[in-house]
XYZ file of N, CA and C in Angstrom:
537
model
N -122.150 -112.959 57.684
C -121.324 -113.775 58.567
C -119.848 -113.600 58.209
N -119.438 -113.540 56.887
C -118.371 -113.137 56.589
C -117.402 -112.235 56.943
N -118.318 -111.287 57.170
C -118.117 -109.991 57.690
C -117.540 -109.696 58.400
N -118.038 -110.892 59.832
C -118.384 -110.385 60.879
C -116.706 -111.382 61.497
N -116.506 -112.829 60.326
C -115.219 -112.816 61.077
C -113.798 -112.129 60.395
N -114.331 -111.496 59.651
C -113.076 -110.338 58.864
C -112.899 -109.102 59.900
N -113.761 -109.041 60.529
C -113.756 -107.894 61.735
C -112.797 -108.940 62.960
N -113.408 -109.645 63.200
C -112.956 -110.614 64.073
C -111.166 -110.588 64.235
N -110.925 -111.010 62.852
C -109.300 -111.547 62.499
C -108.873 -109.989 62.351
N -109.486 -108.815 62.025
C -108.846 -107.422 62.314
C -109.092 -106.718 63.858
N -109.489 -107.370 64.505
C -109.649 -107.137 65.665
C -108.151 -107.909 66.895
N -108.550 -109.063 66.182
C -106.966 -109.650 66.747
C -105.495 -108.773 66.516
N -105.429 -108.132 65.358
C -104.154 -107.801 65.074
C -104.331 -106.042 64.640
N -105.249 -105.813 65.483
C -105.592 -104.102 65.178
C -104.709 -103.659 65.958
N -103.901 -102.057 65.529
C -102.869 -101.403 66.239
C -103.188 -100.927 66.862
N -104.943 -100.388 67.028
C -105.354 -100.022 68.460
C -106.738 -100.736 69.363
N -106.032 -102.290 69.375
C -106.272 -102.851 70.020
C -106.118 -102.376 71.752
N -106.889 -102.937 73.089
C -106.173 -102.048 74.209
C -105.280 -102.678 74.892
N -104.267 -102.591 74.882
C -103.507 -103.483 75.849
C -103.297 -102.989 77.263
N -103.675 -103.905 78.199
C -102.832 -103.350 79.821
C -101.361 -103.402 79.694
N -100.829 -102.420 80.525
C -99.539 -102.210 80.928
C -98.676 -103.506 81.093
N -97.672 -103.540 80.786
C -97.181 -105.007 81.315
C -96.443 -104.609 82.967
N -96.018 -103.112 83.190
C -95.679 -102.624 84.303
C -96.530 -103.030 85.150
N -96.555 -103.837 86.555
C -97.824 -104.312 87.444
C -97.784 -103.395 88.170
N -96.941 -102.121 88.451
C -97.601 -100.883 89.352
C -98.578 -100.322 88.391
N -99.092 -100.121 87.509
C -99.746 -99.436 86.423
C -100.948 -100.274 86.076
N -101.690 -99.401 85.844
C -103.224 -100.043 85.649
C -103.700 -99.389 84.726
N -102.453 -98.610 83.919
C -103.494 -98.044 82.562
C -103.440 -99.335 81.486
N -104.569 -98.914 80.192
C -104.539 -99.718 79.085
C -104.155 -98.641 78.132
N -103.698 -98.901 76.798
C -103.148 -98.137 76.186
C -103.676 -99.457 74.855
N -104.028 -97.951 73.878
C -103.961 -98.774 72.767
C -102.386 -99.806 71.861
N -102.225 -100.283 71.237
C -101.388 -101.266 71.042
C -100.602 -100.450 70.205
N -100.693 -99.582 69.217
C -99.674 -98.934 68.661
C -98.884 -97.580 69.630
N -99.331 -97.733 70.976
C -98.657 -96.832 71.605
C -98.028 -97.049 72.586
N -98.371 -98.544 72.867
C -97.858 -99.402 74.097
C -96.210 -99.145 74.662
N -95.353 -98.988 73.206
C -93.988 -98.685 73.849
C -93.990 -97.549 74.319
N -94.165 -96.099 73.366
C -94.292 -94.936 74.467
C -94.794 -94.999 75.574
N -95.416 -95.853 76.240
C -96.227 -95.352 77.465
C -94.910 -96.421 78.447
N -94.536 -97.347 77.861
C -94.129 -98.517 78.492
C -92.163 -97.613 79.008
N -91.731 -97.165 77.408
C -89.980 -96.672 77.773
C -89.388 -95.981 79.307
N -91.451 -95.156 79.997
C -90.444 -94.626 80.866
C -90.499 -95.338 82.527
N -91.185 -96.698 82.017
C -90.996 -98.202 82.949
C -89.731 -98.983 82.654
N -89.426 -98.799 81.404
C -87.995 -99.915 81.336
C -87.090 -99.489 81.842
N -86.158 -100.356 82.818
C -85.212 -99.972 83.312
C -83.885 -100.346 82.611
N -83.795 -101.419 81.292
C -82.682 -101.639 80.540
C -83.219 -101.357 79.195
N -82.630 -101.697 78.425
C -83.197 -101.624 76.967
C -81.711 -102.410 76.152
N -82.100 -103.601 75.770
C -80.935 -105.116 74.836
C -81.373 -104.758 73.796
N -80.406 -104.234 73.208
C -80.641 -104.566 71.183
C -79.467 -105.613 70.756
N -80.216 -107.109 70.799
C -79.540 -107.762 70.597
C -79.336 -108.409 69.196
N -77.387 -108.344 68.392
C -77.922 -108.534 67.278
C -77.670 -110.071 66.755
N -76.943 -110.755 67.387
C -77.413 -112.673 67.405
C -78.948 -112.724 67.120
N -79.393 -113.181 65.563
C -80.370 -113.423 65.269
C -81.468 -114.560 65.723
N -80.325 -115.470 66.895
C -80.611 -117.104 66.474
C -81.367 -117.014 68.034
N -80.571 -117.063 69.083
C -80.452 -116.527 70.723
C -79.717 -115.642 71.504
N -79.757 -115.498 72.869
C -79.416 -114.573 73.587
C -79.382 -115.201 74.731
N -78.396 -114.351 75.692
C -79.138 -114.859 76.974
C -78.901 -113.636 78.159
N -79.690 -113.010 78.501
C -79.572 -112.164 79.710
C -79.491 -112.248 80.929
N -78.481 -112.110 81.642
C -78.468 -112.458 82.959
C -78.649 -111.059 83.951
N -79.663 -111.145 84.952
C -79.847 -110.143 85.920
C -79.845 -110.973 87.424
N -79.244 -109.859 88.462
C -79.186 -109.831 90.030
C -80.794 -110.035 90.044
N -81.179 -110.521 91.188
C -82.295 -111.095 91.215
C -82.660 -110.087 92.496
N -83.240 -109.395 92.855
C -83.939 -108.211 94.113
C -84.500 -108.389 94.249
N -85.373 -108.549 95.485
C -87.299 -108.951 95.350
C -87.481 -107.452 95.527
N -87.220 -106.367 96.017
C -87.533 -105.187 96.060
C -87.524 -104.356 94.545
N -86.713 -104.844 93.798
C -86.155 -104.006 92.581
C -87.693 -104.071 91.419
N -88.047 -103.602 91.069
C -88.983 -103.718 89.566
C -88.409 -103.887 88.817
N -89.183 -104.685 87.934
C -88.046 -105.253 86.762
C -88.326 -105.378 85.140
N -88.276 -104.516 84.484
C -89.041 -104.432 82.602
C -87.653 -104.024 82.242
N -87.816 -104.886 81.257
C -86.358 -104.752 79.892
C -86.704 -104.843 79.249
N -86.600 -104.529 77.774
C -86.880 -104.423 76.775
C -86.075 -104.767 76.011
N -86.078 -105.694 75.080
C -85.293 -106.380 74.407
C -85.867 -106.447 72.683
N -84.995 -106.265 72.146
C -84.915 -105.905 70.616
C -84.420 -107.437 69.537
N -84.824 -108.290 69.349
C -84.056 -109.600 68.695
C -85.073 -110.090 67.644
N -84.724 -111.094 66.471
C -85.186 -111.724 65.727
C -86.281 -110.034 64.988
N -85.792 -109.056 64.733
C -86.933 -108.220 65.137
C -88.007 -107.541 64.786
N -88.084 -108.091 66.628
C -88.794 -107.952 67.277
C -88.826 -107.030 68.666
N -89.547 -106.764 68.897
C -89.589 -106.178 70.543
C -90.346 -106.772 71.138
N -89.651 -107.361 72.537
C -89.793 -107.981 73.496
C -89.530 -107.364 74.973
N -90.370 -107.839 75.658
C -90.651 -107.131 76.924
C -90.595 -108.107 78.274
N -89.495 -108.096 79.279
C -88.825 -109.324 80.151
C -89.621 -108.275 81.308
N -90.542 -109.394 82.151
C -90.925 -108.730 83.470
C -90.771 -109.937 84.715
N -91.276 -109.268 85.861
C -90.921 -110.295 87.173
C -91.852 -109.546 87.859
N -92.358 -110.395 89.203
C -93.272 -110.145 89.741
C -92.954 -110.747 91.358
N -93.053 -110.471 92.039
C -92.955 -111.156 93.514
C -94.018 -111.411 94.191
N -94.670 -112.187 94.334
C -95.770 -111.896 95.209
C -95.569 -113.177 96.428
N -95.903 -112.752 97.486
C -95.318 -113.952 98.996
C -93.812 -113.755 98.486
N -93.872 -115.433 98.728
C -92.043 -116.025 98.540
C -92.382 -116.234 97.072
N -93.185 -116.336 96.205
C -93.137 -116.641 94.920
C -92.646 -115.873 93.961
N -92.036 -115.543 92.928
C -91.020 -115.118 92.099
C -91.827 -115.933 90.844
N -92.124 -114.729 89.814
C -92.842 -115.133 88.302
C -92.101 -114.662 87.592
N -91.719 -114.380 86.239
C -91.459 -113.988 85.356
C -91.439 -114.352 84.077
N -91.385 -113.992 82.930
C -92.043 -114.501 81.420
C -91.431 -113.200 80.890
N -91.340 -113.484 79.411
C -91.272 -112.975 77.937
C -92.317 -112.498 77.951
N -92.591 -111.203 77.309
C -93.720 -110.563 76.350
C -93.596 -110.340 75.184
N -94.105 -110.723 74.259
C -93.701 -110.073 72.589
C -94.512 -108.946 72.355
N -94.066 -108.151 71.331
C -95.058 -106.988 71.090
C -95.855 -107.807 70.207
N -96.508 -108.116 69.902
C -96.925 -108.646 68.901
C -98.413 -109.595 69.212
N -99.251 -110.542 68.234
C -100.362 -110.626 68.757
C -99.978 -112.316 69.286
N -101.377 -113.055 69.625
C -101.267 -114.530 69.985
C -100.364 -115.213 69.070
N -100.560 -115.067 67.831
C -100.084 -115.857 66.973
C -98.816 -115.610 66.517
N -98.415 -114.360 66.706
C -97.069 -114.384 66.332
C -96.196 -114.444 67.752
N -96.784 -114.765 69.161
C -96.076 -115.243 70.251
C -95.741 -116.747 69.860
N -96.506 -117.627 69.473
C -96.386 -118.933 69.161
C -95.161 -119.529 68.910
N -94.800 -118.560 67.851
C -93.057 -118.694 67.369
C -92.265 -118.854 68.187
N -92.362 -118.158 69.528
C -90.992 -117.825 70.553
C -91.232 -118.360 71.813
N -89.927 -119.101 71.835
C -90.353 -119.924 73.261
C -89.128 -119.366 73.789
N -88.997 -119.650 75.231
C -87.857 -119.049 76.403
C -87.150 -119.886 77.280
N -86.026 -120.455 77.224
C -85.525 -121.214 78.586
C -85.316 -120.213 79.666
N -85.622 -120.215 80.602
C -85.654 -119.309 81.703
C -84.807 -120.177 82.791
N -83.314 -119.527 83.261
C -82.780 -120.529 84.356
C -82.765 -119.699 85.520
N -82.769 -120.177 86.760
C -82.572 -119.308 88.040
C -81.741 -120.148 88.725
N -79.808 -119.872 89.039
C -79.310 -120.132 89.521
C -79.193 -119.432 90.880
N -78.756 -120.140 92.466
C -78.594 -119.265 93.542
C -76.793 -119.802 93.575
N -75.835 -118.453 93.382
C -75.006 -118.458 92.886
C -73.809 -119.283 94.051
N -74.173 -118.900 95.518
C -73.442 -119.714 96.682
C -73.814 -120.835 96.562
N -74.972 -121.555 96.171
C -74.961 -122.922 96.441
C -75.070 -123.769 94.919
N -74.825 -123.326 94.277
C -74.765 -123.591 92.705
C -75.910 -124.338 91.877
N -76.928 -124.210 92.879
C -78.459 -124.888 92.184
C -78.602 -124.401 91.574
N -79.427 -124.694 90.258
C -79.593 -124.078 89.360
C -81.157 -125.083 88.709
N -82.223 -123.966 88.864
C -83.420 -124.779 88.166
C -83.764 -124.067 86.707
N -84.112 -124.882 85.277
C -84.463 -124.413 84.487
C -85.784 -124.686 83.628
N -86.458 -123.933 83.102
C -88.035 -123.904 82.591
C -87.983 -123.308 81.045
N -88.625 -123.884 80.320
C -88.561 -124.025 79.201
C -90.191 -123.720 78.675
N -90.532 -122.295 78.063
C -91.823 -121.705 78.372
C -92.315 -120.830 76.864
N -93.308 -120.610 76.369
C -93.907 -119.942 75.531
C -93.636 -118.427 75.697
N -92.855 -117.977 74.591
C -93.559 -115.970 75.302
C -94.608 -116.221 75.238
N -95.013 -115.348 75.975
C -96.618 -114.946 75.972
C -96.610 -113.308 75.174
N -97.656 -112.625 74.450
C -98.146 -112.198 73.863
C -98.880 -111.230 74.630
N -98.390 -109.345 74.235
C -98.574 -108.255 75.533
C -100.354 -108.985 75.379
N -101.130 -109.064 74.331
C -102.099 -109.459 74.570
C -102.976 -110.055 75.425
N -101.809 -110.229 76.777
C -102.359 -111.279 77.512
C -102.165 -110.739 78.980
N -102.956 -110.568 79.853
C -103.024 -109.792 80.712
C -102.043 -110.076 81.983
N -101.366 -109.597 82.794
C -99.903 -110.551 83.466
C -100.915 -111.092 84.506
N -101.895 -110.728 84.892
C -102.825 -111.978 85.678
C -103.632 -113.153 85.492
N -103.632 -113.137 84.135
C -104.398 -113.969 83.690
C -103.277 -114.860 83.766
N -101.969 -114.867 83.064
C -100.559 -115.768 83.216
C -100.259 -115.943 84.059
N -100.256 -115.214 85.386
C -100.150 -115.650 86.900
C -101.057 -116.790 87.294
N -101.970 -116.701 86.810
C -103.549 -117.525 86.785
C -103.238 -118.896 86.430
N -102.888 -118.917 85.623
C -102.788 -120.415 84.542
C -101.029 -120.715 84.538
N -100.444 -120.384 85.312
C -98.780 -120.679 85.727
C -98.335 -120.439 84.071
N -98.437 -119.911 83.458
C -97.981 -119.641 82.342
C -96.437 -118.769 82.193
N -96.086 -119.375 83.578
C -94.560 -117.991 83.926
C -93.720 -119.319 84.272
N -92.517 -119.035 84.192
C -91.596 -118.925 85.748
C -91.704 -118.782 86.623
N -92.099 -119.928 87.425
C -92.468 -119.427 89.252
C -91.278 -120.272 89.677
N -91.039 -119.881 90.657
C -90.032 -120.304 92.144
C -90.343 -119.447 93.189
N -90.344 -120.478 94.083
C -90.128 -120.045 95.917
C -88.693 -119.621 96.365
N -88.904 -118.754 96.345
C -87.617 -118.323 97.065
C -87.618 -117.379 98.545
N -86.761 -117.781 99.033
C -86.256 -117.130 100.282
C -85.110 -115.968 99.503
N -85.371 -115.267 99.300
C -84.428 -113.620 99.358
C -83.483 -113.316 100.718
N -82.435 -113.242 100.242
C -81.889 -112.575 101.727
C -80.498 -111.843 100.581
N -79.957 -111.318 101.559
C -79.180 -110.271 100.936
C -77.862 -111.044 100.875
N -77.492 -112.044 101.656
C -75.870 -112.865 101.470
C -76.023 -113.566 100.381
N -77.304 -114.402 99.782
C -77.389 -115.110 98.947
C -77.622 -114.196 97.383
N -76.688 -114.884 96.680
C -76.753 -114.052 95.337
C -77.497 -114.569 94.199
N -78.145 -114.181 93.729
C -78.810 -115.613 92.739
C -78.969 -114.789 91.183
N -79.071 -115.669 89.961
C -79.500 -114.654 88.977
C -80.206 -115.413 87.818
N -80.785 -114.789 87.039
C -81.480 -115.112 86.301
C -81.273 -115.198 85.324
N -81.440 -116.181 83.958
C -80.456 -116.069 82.480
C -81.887 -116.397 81.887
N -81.858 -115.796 80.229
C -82.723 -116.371 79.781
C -82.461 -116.537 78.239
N -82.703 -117.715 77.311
C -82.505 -118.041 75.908
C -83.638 -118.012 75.220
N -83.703 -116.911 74.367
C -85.032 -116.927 73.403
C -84.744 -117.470 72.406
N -85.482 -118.297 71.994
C -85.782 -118.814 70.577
C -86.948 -118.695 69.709
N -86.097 -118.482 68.082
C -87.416 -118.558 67.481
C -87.827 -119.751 66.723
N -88.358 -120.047 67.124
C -88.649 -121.705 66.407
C -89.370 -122.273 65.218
N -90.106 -120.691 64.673
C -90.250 -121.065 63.307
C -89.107 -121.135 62.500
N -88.265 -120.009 62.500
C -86.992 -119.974 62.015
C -85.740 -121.444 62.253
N -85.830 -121.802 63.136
C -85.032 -122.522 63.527
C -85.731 -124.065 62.698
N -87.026 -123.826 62.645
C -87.349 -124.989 61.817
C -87.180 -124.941 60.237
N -87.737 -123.713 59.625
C -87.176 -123.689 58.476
C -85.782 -123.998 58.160
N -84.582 -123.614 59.396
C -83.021 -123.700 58.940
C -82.744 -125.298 59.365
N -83.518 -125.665 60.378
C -83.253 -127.166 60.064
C -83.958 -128.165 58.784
N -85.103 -127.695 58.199
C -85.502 -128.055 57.062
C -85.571 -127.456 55.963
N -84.616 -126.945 55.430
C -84.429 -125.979 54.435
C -85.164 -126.863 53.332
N -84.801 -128.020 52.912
C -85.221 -129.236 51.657
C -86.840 -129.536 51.941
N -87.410 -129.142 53.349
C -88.761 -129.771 53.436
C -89.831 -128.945 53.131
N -89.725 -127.801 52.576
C -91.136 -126.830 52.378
C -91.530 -126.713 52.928
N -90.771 -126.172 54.232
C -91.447 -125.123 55.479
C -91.912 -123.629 54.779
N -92.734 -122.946 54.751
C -92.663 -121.576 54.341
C -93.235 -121.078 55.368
N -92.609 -119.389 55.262
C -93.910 -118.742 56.137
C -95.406 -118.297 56.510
């Protein structure tokens, strides 16, 4: 029995674990230590950001445009996608990394529409490539908004990662947080 959950807990965090694409035109799986090669020639930006603490990225919002960035922080590699489907608009954090080390990183995600100065914001878990982008579509585990797209209206998207183990250890340095 022992055994069998030592396989288990190396199964969670094996490098060739299979992961699906986080690209939603793409339907390959790729084992997990190869996931970025297959993924670099989907990204259309690439952030090496070196603010250890947060960030915040702002992009034009296209419903036509595809959208993977790749982002480098706390590091880590992280993977920013969007999805359109109807009028609905998703998007989420990916970490490279497994369930448990997504836990750490949470995301404020804001979507301002820049002519009329609304601005809604969501406050969300990365999720972990581990996790299939339908299954998170599934269980609202994203950023959703309805939006009407039109081309006069400008709108954009910002987002603040945090890592919150870190941020707890530096707020409790005296309390015996460890890693």
């Amino acid at each position: 029995i022992q055994e069998k959950e030592k396989i288990g807990e190396h199964e969670k965090d094996c490098v060739f674990r299979p992961i699906k694409c986080p690209d939603f035109d793409c339907l390959n799986e790729v084992a997990f230590i190869q996931l970025m090669d297959h993924v670099k020639p989907h990204c259309f930006e690439v952030k090496e950001l070196t603010d250890s603490k947060k960030f915040k990225l702002t992009q034009d919002l296209n419903p036509y445009q595809r959208s993977i960035t790749q982002i480098v922080a706390f590091g880590k590699t992280f993977i920013e996608v969007g999805r359109i489907q109807g009028n609905l608009m998703y998007r989420w954090i990916y970490l490279l990394g497994s369930l448990d080390e997504a836990k750490n990183f949470y995301c404020h995600i804001s979507c301002k529409n820049i002519a009329k100065g609304a601005k809604i914001t969501y406050f969300v878990q990365v999720r972990s490539v581990d996790e299939d982008y339908q299954t998170i579509i599934d269980n609202g585990d994203a950023f959703i908004i309805k939006r009407t797209f039109n081309d006069k209206e400008k709108s954009e998207i910002s987002y603040e990662l945090r890592n919150m183990k870190e941020e707890a250890k530096d707020e409790n340095y005296e309390s015996g947080i460890d890693d």
